[in-house]
Amino acid sequence: MTIYINQCQHYLPNDPVDNSLLAERFGLNADWVSLFLGNRSRYFTTDLKTGEIKNSLADIATQAAQKAMEIEQIGCEDLDFIVMATATPDQLMPATVNLVAEKLGAANIATFQLQSGCTGAMQAVSMARALLLSGEYRRGLIIGADVCTKFIDPLKDYSQSEANEQINFALFGDGAGAMIMSTQATGLRWKLTQFECHYTGLDLPPGQIVNWRGLRDSDDTMLMEDYKAIEKHVPGLAAEILDSLSTQTAGEVDWYLPPQLSGRMTHNIIRHLGLKDDQVISCVHETGNNGNALPFVQLSHLQDRIEDNQTALLIAIESSKWLKSGLVLEQEAI
Amino acid sequence: MTIYINQCQHYLPNDPVDNSLLAERFGLNADWVSLFLGNRSRYFTTDLKTGEIKNSLADIATQAAQKAMEIEQIGCEDLDFIVMATATPDQLMPATVNLVAEKLGAANIATFQLQSGCTGAMQAVSMARALLLSGEYRRGLIIGADVCTKFIDPLKDYSQSEANEQINFALFGDGAGAMIMSTQATGLRWKLTQFECHYTGLDLPPGQIVNWRGLRDSDDTMLMEDYKAIEKHVPGLAAEILDSLSTQTAGEVDWYLPPQLSGRMTHNIIRHLGLKDDQVISCVHETGNNGNALPFVQLSHLQDRIEDNQTALLIAIESSKWLKSGLVLEQEAI
């Protein structure tokens, strides 16, 4: 049985936040953000000036889903399941995927929400693939979305914060992506030919921590990025996936969608992998690191460039507890 | 292809907390807990007297997993995937399933963590089933576990709290369950013959909310149980699943595992469904409502009673945003 990606769309909330606006709000240096992170802009669900929360995770996920469904010209009755991946759910219960189902007007549909970081989108594709291969489901909606809103305090003065706190705001963004997958060669006709998604089991401490609080206050670290560990290990893990998927792929790969950590880190990974710039599709320098949305944003840019019979290889690495993942797709000719 | 549950075990942390100890700590009346909720005991990862956090979610999930793996006499190398369902992850990132994988000593294994409430265990079974039916995975570990620790403040005096806050502590508990599932008739030889798990799409507000905070303080409701809505709607949804699964099942059902909300509510559901007490397997009156662990606890009790060629029907309802689920299994004769 062949599994197809039929549509892939994304939604970025509100106006882009450029480095000068970001720098002003968080006490950063705009030139430093450009140089050190290599990001030019990002999108936030919270208005940085007023602190107003303009969109929930469910809102932006629904927007992306509606775009994908509209282009595929399908309604909720044509969907058998929804799989959503996020690290930052609106609430712990109900799972946000059910709020998205409600907003879309779905009923009696299988819903799943994966708690995951950067490889969450690939885990969601993996699950969708298994659901379709099982023969019991015909078509599904796959969503990857994140908001960092709950980690920004609109009333706080960040100008005196420590650099490792400030950097989180410079690195991250909010966004959502949505795919339609099925066993039918409609829409984009992207045939999924290779797939991998693994916890590596590397004996390393977490490279990234995102924590939550209930009713108890806690001294636990709430946000942590170990940039040195990430810079050290992610290129090698990306190379492992590239190697593993390339050797299984007949013929040349035409397009590469590498891991999106920050503009600069992604640039370094591209060099490490020896990829040519004109074959690479990246987005993080413009979208910020919006976690589970990133692969969807890259794949939605891919559709403007890929041609029939061409192949694309996507790699996503999660440094939280060191997961690696990737896929190869081919655009089937009509 | 036939899917089997090979083992099912559970782990409840520390000593049981009886109603008098609970009443003392949270300013409740022990008789009221017995009468109104019908629960006799529950288990907590936090020591109620000292406030010490004795076990993480990863700890108790690993304990349950190790029990199931030991009885099946398998190691990590015999597992192709781990699916874990929880409403209360240790952290948002890394997903707790990866910490469990690390504690078990697994490597290069597909890991998935579902964010879900009472139907999470069934969503995890659903995913495991699809992964096995896809033909690409031979055997998996399925975990359902929850802790409410982050919602208990060990330093707070709850004696003056509002009743709807106090009731949460009386209702909930911590616990973990783990299953081994495969395409082989080993161990328990429980053949999965029917399965359902759906977001219903009922036009109702959430019956339960569990919220989280990042770095921002918020006025949002952190915990909410709409008991009236739950009492009104859950019996009907349970009846729908019972009806749907029974009509698809050849012959009589021998054992019923109904939704576990509280001792009293479960009692009312059993009456509503017209089930005979000696065919029913419940646990919530002794374990408290430990969310995603509940169906595992019921199924691990089932193995002491079910005989070859007998069938069991399990129902789980999630009131957060109204999901219904159930399964039928049959113990295959050797």
mmCIF file of N, CA and C in Angstrom, chain A residues 131-243:
data_model
loop_
_atom_site.group_PDB
_atom_site.id
_atom_site.type_symbol
_atom_site.label_atom_id
_atom_site.label_comp_id
_atom_site.label_asym_id
_atom_site.label_seq_id
_atom_site.Cartn_x
_atom_site.Cartn_y
_atom_site.Cartn_z
ATOM 1 N N LEU A 131 -1.687 4.147 10.794
ATOM 2 C CA LEU A 131 -3.159 4.090 10.778
ATOM 3 C C LEU A 131 -3.655 3.780 9.362
ATOM 4 N N LEU A 132 -3.028 4.406 8.347
ATOM 5 C CA LEU A 132 -3.433 4.169 6.959
ATOM 6 C C LEU A 132 -3.024 2.763 6.509
ATOM 7 N N LEU A 133 -1.806 2.348 6.857
ATOM 8 C CA LEU A 133 -1.334 1.007 6.464
ATOM 9 C C LEU A 133 -2.165 -0.097 7.117
ATOM 10 N N SER A 134 -2.753 0.192 8.287
ATOM 11 C CA SER A 134 -3.576 -0.822 8.969
ATOM 12 C C SER A 134 -4.806 -1.183 8.147
ATOM 13 N N GLY A 135 -5.147 -0.318 7.185
ATOM 14 C CA GLY A 135 -6.280 -0.598 6.312
ATOM 15 C C GLY A 135 -7.616 -0.192 6.902
ATOM 16 N N GLU A 136 -7.620 0.356 8.121
ATOM 17 C CA GLU A 136 -8.879 0.703 8.781
ATOM 18 C C GLU A 136 -9.241 2.175 8.647
ATOM 19 N N TYR A 137 -8.326 2.964 8.088
ATOM 20 C CA TYR A 137 -8.555 4.405 7.939
ATOM 21 C C TYR A 137 -8.170 4.801 6.516
ATOM 22 N N ARG A 138 -8.941 5.706 5.914
ATOM 23 C CA ARG A 138 -8.681 6.079 4.525
ATOM 24 C C ARG A 138 -7.920 7.386 4.395
ATOM 25 N N ARG A 139 -8.214 8.327 5.305
ATOM 26 C CA ARG A 139 -7.627 9.657 5.141
ATOM 27 C C ARG A 139 -7.560 10.352 6.499
ATOM 28 N N GLY A 140 -6.472 11.075 6.743
ATOM 29 C CA GLY A 140 -6.330 11.752 8.029
ATOM 30 C C GLY A 140 -5.755 13.139 7.906
ATOM 31 N N LEU A 141 -5.959 13.893 8.971
ATOM 32 C CA LEU A 141 -5.406 15.245 9.101
ATOM 33 C C LEU A 141 -4.272 15.162 10.108
ATOM 34 N N ILE A 142 -3.096 15.695 9.729
ATOM 35 C CA ILE A 142 -1.918 15.645 10.587
ATOM 36 C C ILE A 142 -1.502 17.082 10.871
ATOM 37 N N ILE A 143 -1.366 17.411 12.162
ATOM 38 C CA ILE A 143 -1.081 18.792 12.560
ATOM 39 C C ILE A 143 0.179 18.827 13.414
ATOM 40 N N GLY A 144 1.008 19.825 13.187
ATOM 41 C CA GLY A 144 2.139 20.119 14.080
ATOM 42 C C GLY A 144 2.075 21.593 14.420
ATOM 43 N N ALA A 145 2.066 21.923 15.709
ATOM 44 C CA ALA A 145 1.897 23.330 16.071
ATOM 45 C C ALA A 145 2.472 23.597 17.446
ATOM 46 N N ASP A 146 2.968 24.793 17.642
ATOM 47 C CA ASP A 146 3.486 25.191 18.949
ATOM 48 C C ASP A 146 3.300 26.678 19.184
ATOM 49 N N VAL A 147 3.089 27.013 20.453
ATOM 50 C CA VAL A 147 3.124 28.409 20.897
ATOM 51 C C VAL A 147 3.997 28.477 22.150
ATOM 52 N N CYS A 148 4.759 29.543 22.267
ATOM 53 C CA CYS A 148 5.587 29.718 23.471
ATOM 54 C C CYS A 148 4.963 30.747 24.402
ATOM 55 N N THR A 149 3.733 31.123 24.098
ATOM 56 C CA THR A 149 3.044 32.184 24.825
ATOM 57 C C THR A 149 3.110 32.046 26.346
ATOM 58 N N LYS A 150 2.927 30.821 26.828
ATOM 59 C CA LYS A 150 2.880 30.649 28.289
ATOM 60 C C LYS A 150 4.237 30.866 28.938
ATOM 61 N N PHE A 151 5.264 31.032 28.126
ATOM 62 C CA PHE A 151 6.597 31.294 28.672
ATOM 63 C C PHE A 151 7.001 32.764 28.541
ATOM 64 N N ILE A 152 6.112 33.580 28.033
ATOM 65 C CA ILE A 152 6.376 35.023 27.989
ATOM 66 C C ILE A 152 5.435 35.719 28.970
ATOM 67 N N ASP A 153 6.015 36.473 29.886
ATOM 68 C CA ASP A 153 5.203 37.247 30.815
ATOM 69 C C ASP A 153 5.090 38.666 30.273
ATOM 70 N N PRO A 154 3.901 39.069 29.832
ATOM 71 C CA PRO A 154 3.775 40.377 29.155
ATOM 72 C C PRO A 154 4.076 41.555 30.075
ATOM 73 N N LEU A 155 4.027 41.312 31.370
ATOM 74 C CA LEU A 155 4.237 42.427 32.302
ATOM 75 C C LEU A 155 5.686 42.534 32.774
ATOM 76 N N LYS A 156 6.486 41.527 32.458
ATOM 77 C CA LYS A 156 7.843 41.485 33.018
ATOM 78 C C LYS A 156 8.842 42.337 32.217
ATOM 79 N N ASP A 157 9.761 42.984 32.932
ATOM 80 C CA ASP A 157 10.879 43.693 32.291
ATOM 81 C C ASP A 157 12.036 42.705 32.135
ATOM 82 N N TYR A 158 12.327 42.342 30.900
ATOM 83 C CA TYR A 158 13.355 41.330 30.654
ATOM 84 C C TYR A 158 14.746 41.937 30.465
ATOM 85 N N SER A 159 14.846 43.274 30.559
ATOM 86 C CA SER A 159 16.126 43.912 30.205
ATOM 87 C C SER A 159 17.262 43.467 31.121
ATOM 88 N N GLN A 160 16.917 43.074 32.365
ATOM 89 C CA GLN A 160 17.964 42.650 33.297
ATOM 90 C C GLN A 160 18.043 41.121 33.416
ATOM 91 N N SER A 161 17.315 40.403 32.548
ATOM 92 C CA SER A 161 17.318 38.940 32.635
ATOM 93 C C SER A 161 18.667 38.377 32.208
ATOM 94 N N GLU A 162 18.892 37.123 32.599
ATOM 95 C CA GLU A 162 20.128 36.477 32.179
ATOM 96 C C GLU A 162 20.066 36.137 30.691
ATOM 97 N N ALA A 163 21.237 36.056 30.090
ATOM 98 C CA ALA A 163 21.313 35.843 28.640
ATOM 99 C C ALA A 163 20.612 34.557 28.211
ATOM 100 N N ASN A 164 20.740 33.485 29.022
ATOM 101 C CA ASN A 164 20.123 32.217 28.602
ATOM 102 C C ASN A 164 18.601 32.249 28.706
ATOM 103 N N GLU A 165 18.062 33.215 29.444
ATOM 104 C CA GLU A 165 16.601 33.381 29.418
ATOM 105 C C GLU A 165 16.207 34.202 28.185
ATOM 106 N N GLN A 166 16.966 35.276 27.950
ATOM 107 C CA GLN A 166 16.658 36.150 26.818
ATOM 108 C C GLN A 166 16.728 35.408 25.486
ATOM 109 N N ILE A 167 17.690 34.492 25.414
ATOM 110 C CA ILE A 167 17.928 33.814 24.137
ATOM 111 C C ILE A 167 16.721 32.980 23.706
ATOM 112 N N ASN A 168 15.980 32.460 24.694
ATOM 113 C CA ASN A 168 14.802 31.668 24.338
ATOM 114 C C ASN A 168 13.797 32.474 23.525
ATOM 115 N N PHE A 169 13.672 33.749 23.875
ATOM 116 C CA PHE A 169 12.700 34.581 23.161
ATOM 117 C C PHE A 169 13.189 34.940 21.774
ATOM 118 N N ALA A 170 14.522 34.980 21.632
ATOM 119 C CA ALA A 170 15.099 35.299 20.329
ATOM 120 C C ALA A 170 15.036 34.097 19.391
ATOM 121 N N LEU A 171 14.985 32.908 19.992
ATOM 122 C CA LEU A 171 15.080 31.681 19.202
ATOM 123 C C LEU A 171 13.717 31.185 18.734
ATOM 124 N N PHE A 172 12.734 31.308 19.613
ATOM 125 C CA PHE A 172 11.477 30.614 19.350
ATOM 126 C C PHE A 172 10.405 31.484 18.694
ATOM 127 N N GLY A 173 9.418 30.798 18.156
ATOM 128 C CA GLY A 173 8.283 31.473 17.539
ATOM 129 C C GLY A 173 7.066 30.579 17.656
ATOM 130 N N ASP A 174 5.949 31.077 17.198
ATOM 131 C CA ASP A 174 4.704 30.309 17.219
ATOM 132 C C ASP A 174 4.291 30.004 15.780
ATOM 133 N N GLY A 175 3.647 28.874 15.588
ATOM 134 C CA GLY A 175 3.189 28.548 14.239
ATOM 135 C C GLY A 175 2.501 27.198 14.203
ATOM 136 N N ALA A 176 1.850 26.929 13.085
ATOM 137 C CA ALA A 176 1.116 25.670 12.925
ATOM 138 C C ALA A 176 1.228 25.190 11.488
ATOM 139 N N GLY A 177 1.234 23.875 11.325
ATOM 140 C CA GLY A 177 1.215 23.280 9.997
ATOM 141 C C GLY A 177 0.207 22.149 9.959
ATOM 142 N N ALA A 178 -0.290 21.848 8.770
ATOM 143 C CA ALA A 178 -1.269 20.763 8.640
ATOM 144 C C ALA A 178 -1.104 20.059 7.303
ATOM 145 N N MET A 179 -1.228 18.754 7.360
ATOM 146 C CA MET A 179 -1.154 17.910 6.166
ATOM 147 C C MET A 179 -2.425 17.089 6.040
ATOM 148 N N ILE A 180 -2.729 16.731 4.820
ATOM 149 C CA ILE A 180 -3.703 15.663 4.568
ATOM 150 C C ILE A 180 -2.901 14.468 4.060
ATOM 151 N N MET A 181 -3.113 13.312 4.654
ATOM 152 C CA MET A 181 -2.467 12.083 4.170
ATOM 153 C C MET A 181 -3.535 11.020 3.885
ATOM 154 N N SER A 182 -3.268 10.219 2.864
ATOM 155 C CA SER A 182 -4.234 9.172 2.501
ATOM 156 C C SER A 182 -3.538 8.095 1.677
ATOM 157 N N THR A 183 -4.305 7.145 1.227
ATOM 158 C CA THR A 183 -3.769 6.105 0.342
ATOM 159 C C THR A 183 -4.068 6.431 -1.129
ATOM 160 N N GLN A 184 -4.566 7.637 -1.380
ATOM 161 C CA GLN A 184 -4.933 8.048 -2.739
ATOM 162 C C GLN A 184 -3.950 9.086 -3.286
ATOM 163 N N ALA A 185 -3.626 9.000 -4.578
ATOM 164 C CA ALA A 185 -2.665 9.911 -5.201
ATOM 165 C C ALA A 185 -3.344 11.194 -5.685
ATOM 166 N N THR A 186 -3.979 11.905 -4.753
ATOM 167 C CA THR A 186 -4.609 13.182 -5.114
ATOM 168 C C THR A 186 -3.696 14.325 -4.685
ATOM 169 N N GLY A 187 -4.097 15.559 -5.009
ATOM 170 C CA GLY A 187 -3.388 16.751 -4.540
ATOM 171 C C GLY A 187 -1.927 16.763 -4.955
ATOM 172 N N LEU A 188 -1.049 16.870 -3.989
ATOM 173 C CA LEU A 188 0.390 16.970 -4.261
ATOM 174 C C LEU A 188 0.980 15.675 -4.827
ATOM 175 N N ARG A 189 0.307 14.560 -4.624
ATOM 176 C CA ARG A 189 0.796 13.230 -5.072
ATOM 177 C C ARG A 189 2.205 12.954 -4.553
ATOM 178 N N TRP A 190 2.438 13.284 -3.277
ATOM 179 C CA TRP A 190 3.756 13.018 -2.676
ATOM 180 C C TRP A 190 3.726 11.635 -2.031
ATOM 181 N N LYS A 191 4.436 10.732 -2.671
ATOM 182 C CA LYS A 191 4.517 9.339 -2.215
ATOM 183 C C LYS A 191 5.578 9.270 -1.122
ATOM 184 N N LEU A 192 5.210 8.727 0.039
ATOM 185 C CA LEU A 192 6.173 8.563 1.131
ATOM 186 C C LEU A 192 6.970 7.285 0.869
ATOM 187 N N THR A 193 8.250 7.436 0.542
ATOM 188 C CA THR A 193 9.015 6.236 0.153
ATOM 189 C C THR A 193 9.935 5.718 1.265
ATOM 190 N N GLN A 194 10.419 6.600 2.131
ATOM 191 C CA GLN A 194 11.258 6.171 3.251
ATOM 192 C C GLN A 194 10.815 6.906 4.497
ATOM 193 N N PHE A 195 10.993 6.239 5.643
ATOM 194 C CA PHE A 195 10.609 6.880 6.895
ATOM 195 C C PHE A 195 11.406 6.317 8.055
ATOM 196 N N GLU A 196 11.863 7.192 8.942
ATOM 197 C CA GLU A 196 12.561 6.784 10.170
ATOM 198 C C GLU A 196 12.227 7.739 11.296
ATOM 199 N N CYS A 197 12.084 7.222 12.506
ATOM 200 C CA CYS A 197 11.853 8.087 13.668
ATOM 201 C C CYS A 197 12.189 7.284 14.928
ATOM 202 N N HIS A 198 13.261 7.670 15.611
ATOM 203 C CA HIS A 198 13.776 6.882 16.728
ATOM 204 C C HIS A 198 14.229 7.729 17.900
ATOM 205 N N TYR A 199 13.985 7.220 19.085
ATOM 206 C CA TYR A 199 14.754 7.616 20.257
ATOM 207 C C TYR A 199 16.104 6.937 20.101
ATOM 208 N N THR A 200 17.188 7.741 20.188
ATOM 209 C CA THR A 200 18.501 7.169 19.870
ATOM 210 C C THR A 200 19.067 6.334 21.005
ATOM 211 N N GLY A 201 18.752 6.730 22.256
ATOM 212 C CA GLY A 201 19.361 6.035 23.383
ATOM 213 C C GLY A 201 20.774 6.504 23.672
ATOM 214 N N LEU A 202 21.166 7.657 23.111
ATOM 215 C CA LEU A 202 22.459 8.245 23.441
ATOM 216 C C LEU A 202 22.517 8.509 24.938
ATOM 217 N N ASP A 203 23.633 8.215 25.534
ATOM 218 C CA ASP A 203 23.787 8.390 26.978
ATOM 219 C C ASP A 203 24.167 9.840 27.286
ATOM 220 N N LEU A 204 23.229 10.739 27.045
ATOM 221 C CA LEU A 204 23.480 12.177 27.214
ATOM 222 C C LEU A 204 22.355 12.809 28.023
ATOM 223 N N PRO A 205 22.666 13.826 28.815
ATOM 224 C CA PRO A 205 21.585 14.550 29.492
ATOM 225 C C PRO A 205 20.737 15.316 28.463
ATOM 226 N N PRO A 206 19.530 15.743 28.839
ATOM 227 C CA PRO A 206 18.680 16.462 27.896
ATOM 228 C C PRO A 206 19.373 17.710 27.337
ATOM 229 N N GLY A 207 19.227 17.932 26.041
ATOM 230 C CA GLY A 207 19.754 19.138 25.413
ATOM 231 C C GLY A 207 18.763 20.287 25.486
ATOM 232 N N GLN A 208 17.528 19.955 25.800
ATOM 233 C CA GLN A 208 16.483 20.978 25.914
ATOM 234 C C GLN A 208 15.436 20.512 26.926
ATOM 235 N N ILE A 209 15.036 21.419 27.790
ATOM 236 C CA ILE A 209 13.969 21.122 28.751
ATOM 237 C C ILE A 209 12.899 22.212 28.645
ATOM 238 N N VAL A 210 11.650 21.797 28.564
ATOM 239 C CA VAL A 210 10.508 22.720 28.681
ATOM 240 C C VAL A 210 9.629 22.146 29.779
ATOM 241 N N ASN A 211 9.466 22.883 30.843
ATOM 242 C CA ASN A 211 8.773 22.368 32.007
ATOM 243 C C ASN A 211 7.400 23.019 32.172
ATOM 244 N N TRP A 212 6.621 22.499 33.078
ATOM 245 C CA TRP A 212 5.320 23.092 33.378
ATOM 246 C C TRP A 212 5.091 23.063 34.877
ATOM 247 N N ARG A 213 4.191 23.932 35.321
ATOM 248 C CA ARG A 213 3.792 23.952 36.725
ATOM 249 C C ARG A 213 2.297 23.717 36.822
ATOM 250 N N GLY A 214 1.906 23.038 37.886
ATOM 251 C CA GLY A 214 0.494 22.913 38.199
ATOM 252 C C GLY A 214 0.149 23.974 39.228
ATOM 253 N N LEU A 215 -0.349 23.539 40.384
ATOM 254 C CA LEU A 215 -0.686 24.500 41.437
ATOM 255 C C LEU A 215 0.479 24.740 42.389
ATOM 256 N N ARG A 216 1.504 23.925 42.269
ATOM 257 C CA ARG A 216 2.645 24.031 43.155
ATOM 258 C C ARG A 216 3.725 24.875 42.462
ATOM 259 N N ASP A 217 4.318 25.819 43.202
ATOM 260 C CA ASP A 217 5.482 26.497 42.650
ATOM 261 C C ASP A 217 6.682 25.595 42.819
ATOM 262 N N SER A 218 7.642 25.757 41.969
ATOM 263 C CA SER A 218 8.747 24.799 41.945
ATOM 264 C C SER A 218 10.043 25.500 41.591
ATOM 265 N N ASP A 219 11.131 24.934 42.071
ATOM 266 C CA ASP A 219 12.447 25.471 41.728
ATOM 267 C C ASP A 219 13.017 24.781 40.494
ATOM 268 N N ASP A 220 12.246 23.873 39.900
ATOM 269 C CA ASP A 220 12.747 23.168 38.719
ATOM 270 C C ASP A 220 13.012 24.160 37.590
ATOM 271 N N THR A 221 13.993 23.852 36.783
ATOM 272 C CA THR A 221 14.277 24.640 35.588
ATOM 273 C C THR A 221 13.044 24.635 34.688
ATOM 274 N N MET A 222 12.608 25.804 34.263
ATOM 275 C CA MET A 222 11.410 25.862 33.416
ATOM 276 C C MET A 222 11.759 25.785 31.923
ATOM 277 N N LEU A 223 12.832 26.459 31.535
ATOM 278 C CA LEU A 223 13.285 26.420 30.139
ATOM 279 C C LEU A 223 14.800 26.260 30.148
ATOM 280 N N MET A 224 15.315 25.365 29.340
ATOM 281 C CA MET A 224 16.764 25.194 29.243
ATOM 282 C C MET A 224 17.126 24.754 27.832
ATOM 283 N N GLU A 225 18.116 25.413 27.262
ATOM 284 C CA GLU A 225 18.690 25.004 25.976
ATOM 285 C C GLU A 225 20.184 24.831 26.187
ATOM 286 N N ASP A 226 20.710 23.650 25.965
ATOM 287 C CA ASP A 226 22.150 23.433 26.062
ATOM 288 C C ASP A 226 22.741 23.569 24.647
ATOM 289 N N TYR A 227 23.025 24.843 24.283
ATOM 290 C CA TYR A 227 23.440 25.128 22.905
ATOM 291 C C TYR A 227 24.694 24.391 22.506
ATOM 292 N N LYS A 228 25.608 24.268 23.488
ATOM 293 C CA LYS A 228 26.869 23.600 23.154
ATOM 294 C C LYS A 228 26.621 22.135 22.804
ATOM 295 N N ALA A 229 25.791 21.472 23.615
ATOM 296 C CA ALA A 229 25.478 20.067 23.327
ATOM 297 C C ALA A 229 24.739 19.946 22.002
ATOM 298 N N ILE A 230 23.838 20.892 21.741
ATOM 299 C CA ILE A 230 23.066 20.856 20.493
ATOM 300 C C ILE A 230 23.996 21.043 19.290
ATOM 301 N N GLU A 231 24.875 22.046 19.384
ATOM 302 C CA GLU A 231 25.822 22.294 18.278
ATOM 303 C C GLU A 231 26.747 21.105 18.066
ATOM 304 N N LYS A 232 27.051 20.398 19.161
ATOM 305 C CA LYS A 232 27.984 19.275 19.069
ATOM 306 C C LYS A 232 27.335 18.029 18.465
ATOM 307 N N HIS A 233 26.079 17.734 18.876
ATOM 308 C CA HIS A 233 25.516 16.425 18.530
ATOM 309 C C HIS A 233 24.539 16.438 17.350
ATOM 310 N N VAL A 234 23.836 17.560 17.134
ATOM 311 C CA VAL A 234 22.785 17.542 16.102
ATOM 312 C C VAL A 234 23.349 17.302 14.691
ATOM 313 N N PRO A 235 24.465 17.948 14.305
ATOM 314 C CA PRO A 235 24.972 17.689 12.943
ATOM 315 C C PRO A 235 25.276 16.208 12.694
ATOM 316 N N GLY A 236 25.843 15.533 13.684
ATOM 317 C CA GLY A 236 26.165 14.112 13.521
ATOM 318 C C GLY A 236 24.916 13.247 13.397
ATOM 319 N N LEU A 237 23.904 13.549 14.212
ATOM 320 C CA LEU A 237 22.647 12.792 14.132
ATOM 321 C C LEU A 237 21.968 13.033 12.788
ATOM 322 N N ALA A 238 22.037 14.283 12.309
ATOM 323 C CA ALA A 238 21.458 14.612 10.998
ATOM 324 C C ALA A 238 22.184 13.828 9.905
ATOM 325 N N ALA A 239 23.510 13.721 10.035
ATOM 326 C CA ALA A 239 24.295 12.984 9.032
ATOM 327 C C ALA A 239 23.919 11.497 9.037
ATOM 328 N N GLU A 240 23.647 10.948 10.230
ATOM 329 C CA GLU A 240 23.229 9.535 10.311
ATOM 330 C C GLU A 240 21.928 9.291 9.549
ATOM 331 N N ILE A 241 20.971 10.203 9.758
ATOM 332 C CA ILE A 241 19.680 10.059 9.057
ATOM 333 C C ILE A 241 19.872 10.232 7.545
ATOM 334 N N LEU A 242 20.642 11.242 7.170
ATOM 335 C CA LEU A 242 20.903 11.489 5.745
ATOM 336 C C LEU A 242 21.506 10.246 5.113
ATOM 337 N N ASP A 243 22.486 9.663 5.785
ATOM 338 C CA ASP A 243 23.163 8.491 5.273
ATOM 339 C C ASP A 243 22.204 7.312 5.151
#
